[in-house]
Amino acid sequence: RDFHYTVRAEDAQSGTITIAYTEKQAAQATIQFDASKMTCRKRASSATITPGTTVQENDQLYFEATPSAGKLVDKWSVNGVDAGYEGRRDFHYTVRAEDAQSGTITISYTEKQAAQAAIQFDASKMTCRKNSSPDSITPGTTVQENDRLEFTATPSAGKLVDKWSVNGVEKRSEER
């Protein structure tokens, strides 16, 4: 709907620049997805979308997966075609006319097994929280791929943290 334009000398030669637009009929389709595996909201209004709802070209939809226990989202697809959102629990999709040609747009994802490991750290020197929980986790707790861990160091008096490491390899913090 928006149009950004930078005035150019050749467009201004007549002393007037006229801006106009034409319209076209927006393509429409019903959106289909497994509501037991994901939720959908319309971006502009945050309204919940249910399977079978009519959507139109350029509608922006936000899907959030609820994968099975111990699984992660592998790949998202639109009408069976890989949508390029690997490993992400959420999927932002803008309705395209070419996707709506059959009258139905089907959104789905495949799952993969999440890698798991026991987290080890010196609890006398640091604390750890998982996925922004207010509760700390203890050494030996099983964590899985894509869990977000937040460690808080308690260095000795007069000291500060110089470096962090994961499995002996120096790492930078992944602050958000």
mmCIF file of C-alpha atoms in Angstrom:
data_model
loop_
_atom_site.group_PDB
_atom_site.id
_atom_site.type_symbol
_atom_site.label_atom_id
_atom_site.label_comp_id
_atom_site.label_asym_id
_atom_site.label_seq_id
_atom_site.Cartn_x
_atom_site.Cartn_y
_atom_site.Cartn_z
ATOM 1 C CA ARG A 1 0.000 0.000 0.000
ATOM 2 C CA ASP A 2 2.914 2.354 0.612
ATOM 3 C CA PHE A 3 5.023 3.834 -2.152
ATOM 4 C CA HIS A 4 8.345 5.545 -1.564
ATOM 5 C CA TYR A 5 9.697 7.792 -4.276
ATOM 6 C CA THR A 6 12.774 9.982 -4.601
ATOM 7 C CA VAL A 7 12.306 12.948 -6.896
ATOM 8 C CA ARG A 8 14.600 12.798 -9.933
ATOM 9 C CA ALA A 9 15.514 15.733 -12.158
ATOM 10 C CA GLU A 10 14.129 14.085 -15.300
ATOM 11 C CA ASP A 11 10.719 13.580 -13.620
ATOM 12 C CA ALA A 12 10.569 17.276 -12.617
ATOM 13 C CA GLN A 13 11.378 18.785 -16.033
ATOM 14 C CA SER A 14 7.760 19.698 -16.808
ATOM 15 C CA GLY A 15 7.354 21.412 -13.441
ATOM 16 C CA THR A 16 4.761 18.861 -12.265
ATOM 17 C CA ILE A 17 5.103 15.327 -10.974
ATOM 18 C CA THR A 18 1.877 13.327 -10.892
ATOM 19 C CA ILE A 19 1.649 10.230 -8.716
ATOM 20 C CA ALA A 20 -1.159 7.709 -9.277
ATOM 21 C CA TYR A 21 -1.918 4.060 -8.660
ATOM 22 C CA THR A 22 -4.136 1.363 -10.133
ATOM 23 C CA GLU A 23 -5.990 -1.360 -8.273
ATOM 24 C CA LYS A 24 -6.454 -5.068 -8.821
ATOM 25 C CA GLN A 25 -8.661 -7.676 -7.209
ATOM 26 C CA ALA A 26 -6.847 -9.319 -4.308
ATOM 27 C CA ALA A 27 -6.509 -13.088 -4.616
ATOM 28 C CA GLN A 28 -8.399 -14.951 -1.885
ATOM 29 C CA ALA A 29 -8.123 -18.445 -0.464
ATOM 30 C CA THR A 30 -9.038 -20.438 2.607
ATOM 31 C CA ILE A 31 -6.160 -21.102 4.955
ATOM 32 C CA GLN A 32 -5.746 -24.677 6.170
ATOM 33 C CA PHE A 33 -3.508 -25.956 8.976
ATOM 34 C CA ASP A 34 -3.603 -28.468 11.799
ATOM 35 C CA ALA A 35 -4.902 -26.452 14.765
ATOM 36 C CA SER A 36 -3.695 -29.169 17.156
ATOM 37 C CA LYS A 37 -0.106 -28.492 16.013
ATOM 38 C CA MET A 38 -0.066 -24.705 15.606
ATOM 39 C CA THR A 39 -1.863 -21.425 16.163
ATOM 40 C CA CYS A 40 -2.311 -18.571 13.694
ATOM 41 C CA ARG A 41 -2.861 -14.844 14.133
ATOM 42 C CA LYS A 42 -3.353 -12.072 11.616
ATOM 43 C CA ARG A 43 -0.505 -9.632 12.095
ATOM 44 C CA ALA A 44 -2.310 -6.305 11.693
ATOM 45 C CA SER A 45 -5.138 -7.066 14.109
ATOM 46 C CA SER A 46 -3.699 -9.927 16.193
ATOM 47 C CA ALA A 47 -7.007 -11.689 15.534
ATOM 48 C CA THR A 48 -6.884 -15.471 15.874
ATOM 49 C CA ILE A 49 -7.266 -17.310 12.583
ATOM 50 C CA THR A 50 -8.850 -20.775 12.452
ATOM 51 C CA PRO A 51 -8.554 -23.364 9.684
ATOM 52 C CA GLY A 52 -10.993 -22.598 6.866
ATOM 53 C CA THR A 53 -10.794 -18.812 7.328
ATOM 54 C CA THR A 54 -10.668 -16.787 4.114
ATOM 55 C CA VAL A 55 -7.483 -14.747 3.742
ATOM 56 C CA GLN A 56 -6.446 -12.449 0.943
ATOM 57 C CA GLU A 57 -3.296 -11.531 -0.906
ATOM 58 C CA ASN A 58 -0.832 -9.544 1.245
ATOM 59 C CA ASP A 59 -2.458 -10.561 4.557
ATOM 60 C CA GLN A 60 0.355 -11.131 7.039
ATOM 61 C CA LEU A 61 -0.072 -14.245 9.153
ATOM 62 C CA TYR A 62 1.932 -15.394 12.155
ATOM 63 C CA PHE A 63 2.018 -19.136 12.921
ATOM 64 C CA GLU A 64 3.405 -20.646 16.121
ATOM 65 C CA ALA A 65 4.107 -24.367 16.304
ATOM 66 C CA THR A 66 3.444 -26.632 19.274
ATOM 67 C CA PRO A 67 5.725 -29.572 18.441
ATOM 68 C CA SER A 68 5.437 -32.957 20.152
ATOM 69 C CA ALA A 69 7.401 -33.525 23.377
ATOM 70 C CA GLY A 70 11.123 -33.889 22.695
ATOM 71 C CA LYS A 71 10.717 -32.639 19.124
ATOM 72 C CA LEU A 72 11.506 -29.395 17.305
ATOM 73 C CA VAL A 73 10.222 -27.813 14.137
ATOM 74 C CA ASP A 74 12.365 -29.008 11.257
ATOM 75 C CA LYS A 75 10.872 -27.181 8.251
ATOM 76 C CA TRP A 76 7.779 -25.131 7.457
ATOM 77 C CA SER A 77 5.971 -25.531 4.138
ATOM 78 C CA VAL A 78 3.319 -23.699 2.121
ATOM 79 C CA ASN A 79 1.231 -26.002 -0.094
ATOM 80 C CA GLY A 80 3.884 -28.710 0.383
ATOM 81 C CA VAL A 81 6.770 -26.474 -0.730
ATOM 82 C CA ASP A 82 9.625 -25.694 1.684
ATOM 83 C CA ALA A 83 9.129 -22.140 2.976
ATOM 84 C CA GLY A 84 12.727 -21.687 4.138
ATOM 85 C CA TYR A 85 12.024 -21.381 7.879
ATOM 86 C CA GLU A 86 14.225 -24.192 9.201
ATOM 87 C CA GLY A 87 14.295 -24.882 12.915
ATOM 88 C CA ARG A 88 12.076 -21.981 13.932
ATOM 89 C CA ARG A 89 9.033 -22.416 16.126
ATOM 90 C CA ASP A 90 7.361 -19.399 14.518
ATOM 91 C CA PHE A 91 6.599 -18.699 10.870
ATOM 92 C CA HIS A 92 5.696 -15.316 9.393
ATOM 93 C CA TYR A 93 3.839 -15.650 6.105
ATOM 94 C CA THR A 94 2.518 -13.046 3.679
ATOM 95 C CA VAL A 95 -0.282 -14.445 1.494
ATOM 96 C CA ARG A 96 0.823 -14.531 -2.140
ATOM 97 C CA ALA A 97 -1.446 -14.751 -5.186
ATOM 98 C CA GLU A 98 0.507 -17.721 -6.581
ATOM 99 C CA ASP A 99 -0.086 -19.666 -3.338
ATOM 100 C CA ALA A 100 -3.845 -18.952 -3.519
ATOM 101 C CA GLN A 101 -4.419 -20.204 -7.087
ATOM 102 C CA SER A 102 -6.142 -23.426 -6.039
ATOM 103 C CA GLY A 103 -8.383 -21.566 -3.574
ATOM 104 C CA THR A 104 -6.703 -23.195 -0.566
ATOM 105 C CA ILE A 105 -3.391 -22.481 1.136
ATOM 106 C CA THR A 106 -2.087 -25.229 3.412
ATOM 107 C CA ILE A 107 0.555 -24.449 6.039
ATOM 108 C CA SER A 108 2.384 -27.314 7.722
ATOM 109 C CA TYR A 109 5.691 -28.247 9.313
ATOM 110 C CA THR A 110 7.778 -31.335 9.874
ATOM 111 C CA GLU A 111 9.382 -32.247 13.172
ATOM 112 C CA LYS A 112 12.784 -33.578 14.128
ATOM 113 C CA GLN A 113 14.125 -35.127 17.305
ATOM 114 C CA ALA A 114 15.716 -32.514 19.579
ATOM 115 C CA ALA A 115 19.304 -33.153 20.667
ATOM 116 C CA GLN A 116 19.468 -33.574 24.448
ATOM 117 C CA ALA A 117 22.259 -33.484 27.030
ATOM 118 C CA ALA A 118 22.810 -33.088 30.751
ATOM 119 C CA ILE A 119 24.045 -29.581 31.548
ATOM 120 C CA GLN A 120 27.069 -29.431 33.839
ATOM 121 C CA PHE A 121 28.405 -26.364 35.665
ATOM 122 C CA ASP A 122 29.911 -25.463 39.035
ATOM 123 C CA ALA A 123 26.880 -24.432 41.106
ATOM 124 C CA SER A 124 29.181 -22.808 43.679
ATOM 125 C CA LYS A 125 30.345 -20.334 41.006
ATOM 126 C CA MET A 126 27.187 -19.716 38.952
ATOM 127 C CA THR A 127 23.445 -20.173 38.634
ATOM 128 C CA CYS A 128 21.461 -21.172 35.571
ATOM 129 C CA ARG A 129 17.903 -20.487 34.407
ATOM 130 C CA LYS A 130 16.198 -22.069 31.388
ATOM 131 C CA ASN A 131 13.892 -20.296 28.909
ATOM 132 C CA SER A 132 13.508 -17.197 31.136
ATOM 133 C CA SER A 133 12.018 -19.205 33.991
ATOM 134 C CA PRO A 134 12.425 -17.554 37.394
ATOM 135 C CA ASP A 135 13.538 -20.935 38.772
ATOM 136 C CA SER A 136 17.173 -22.035 38.654
ATOM 137 C CA ILE A 137 18.160 -25.399 37.226
ATOM 138 C CA THR A 138 20.798 -27.636 38.769
ATOM 139 C CA PRO A 139 23.817 -29.405 37.303
ATOM 140 C CA GLY A 140 22.772 -32.660 35.655
ATOM 141 C CA THR A 141 19.428 -31.276 34.416
ATOM 142 C CA THR A 142 18.562 -32.486 30.907
ATOM 143 C CA VAL A 143 18.338 -29.655 28.389
ATOM 144 C CA GLN A 144 17.418 -29.879 24.733
ATOM 145 C CA GLU A 145 18.292 -28.178 21.490
ATOM 146 C CA ASN A 146 17.013 -24.571 21.348
ATOM 147 C CA ASP A 147 16.570 -24.275 25.123
ATOM 148 C CA ARG A 148 17.876 -20.842 26.058
ATOM 149 C CA LEU A 149 20.107 -20.965 29.114
ATOM 150 C CA GLU A 150 21.036 -17.916 31.163
ATOM 151 C CA PHE A 151 24.048 -18.265 33.452
ATOM 152 C CA THR A 152 24.870 -15.750 36.184
ATOM 153 C CA ALA A 153 28.411 -15.856 37.544
ATOM 154 C CA THR A 154 29.275 -15.143 41.166
ATOM 155 C CA PRO A 155 32.982 -14.272 40.889
ATOM 156 C CA SER A 156 35.234 -13.906 43.922
ATOM 157 C CA ALA A 157 35.519 -10.506 45.614
ATOM 158 C CA GLY A 158 37.483 -8.081 43.444
ATOM 159 C CA LYS A 159 37.209 -10.351 40.357
ATOM 160 C CA LEU A 160 35.057 -10.283 37.247
ATOM 161 C CA VAL A 161 34.241 -12.755 34.493
ATOM 162 C CA ASP A 162 36.894 -12.752 31.781
ATOM 163 C CA LYS A 163 35.650 -15.511 29.454
ATOM 164 C CA TRP A 164 32.898 -18.124 29.177
ATOM 165 C CA SER A 165 33.336 -21.529 27.561
ATOM 166 C CA VAL A 166 31.084 -24.349 26.323
ATOM 167 C CA ASN A 167 32.680 -27.799 26.269
ATOM 168 C CA GLY A 168 36.064 -26.069 26.700
ATOM 169 C CA VAL A 169 35.587 -23.741 23.706
ATOM 170 C CA GLU A 170 35.466 -19.997 24.365
ATOM 171 C CA LYS A 171 32.040 -18.503 23.571
ATOM 172 C CA ARG A 172 30.532 -15.020 23.512
ATOM 173 C CA SER A 173 27.250 -14.313 25.245
ATOM 174 C CA GLU A 174 24.144 -14.518 23.018
ATOM 175 C CA GLU A 175 22.322 -11.606 24.652
ATOM 176 C CA ARG A 176 19.008 -10.555 23.161
#
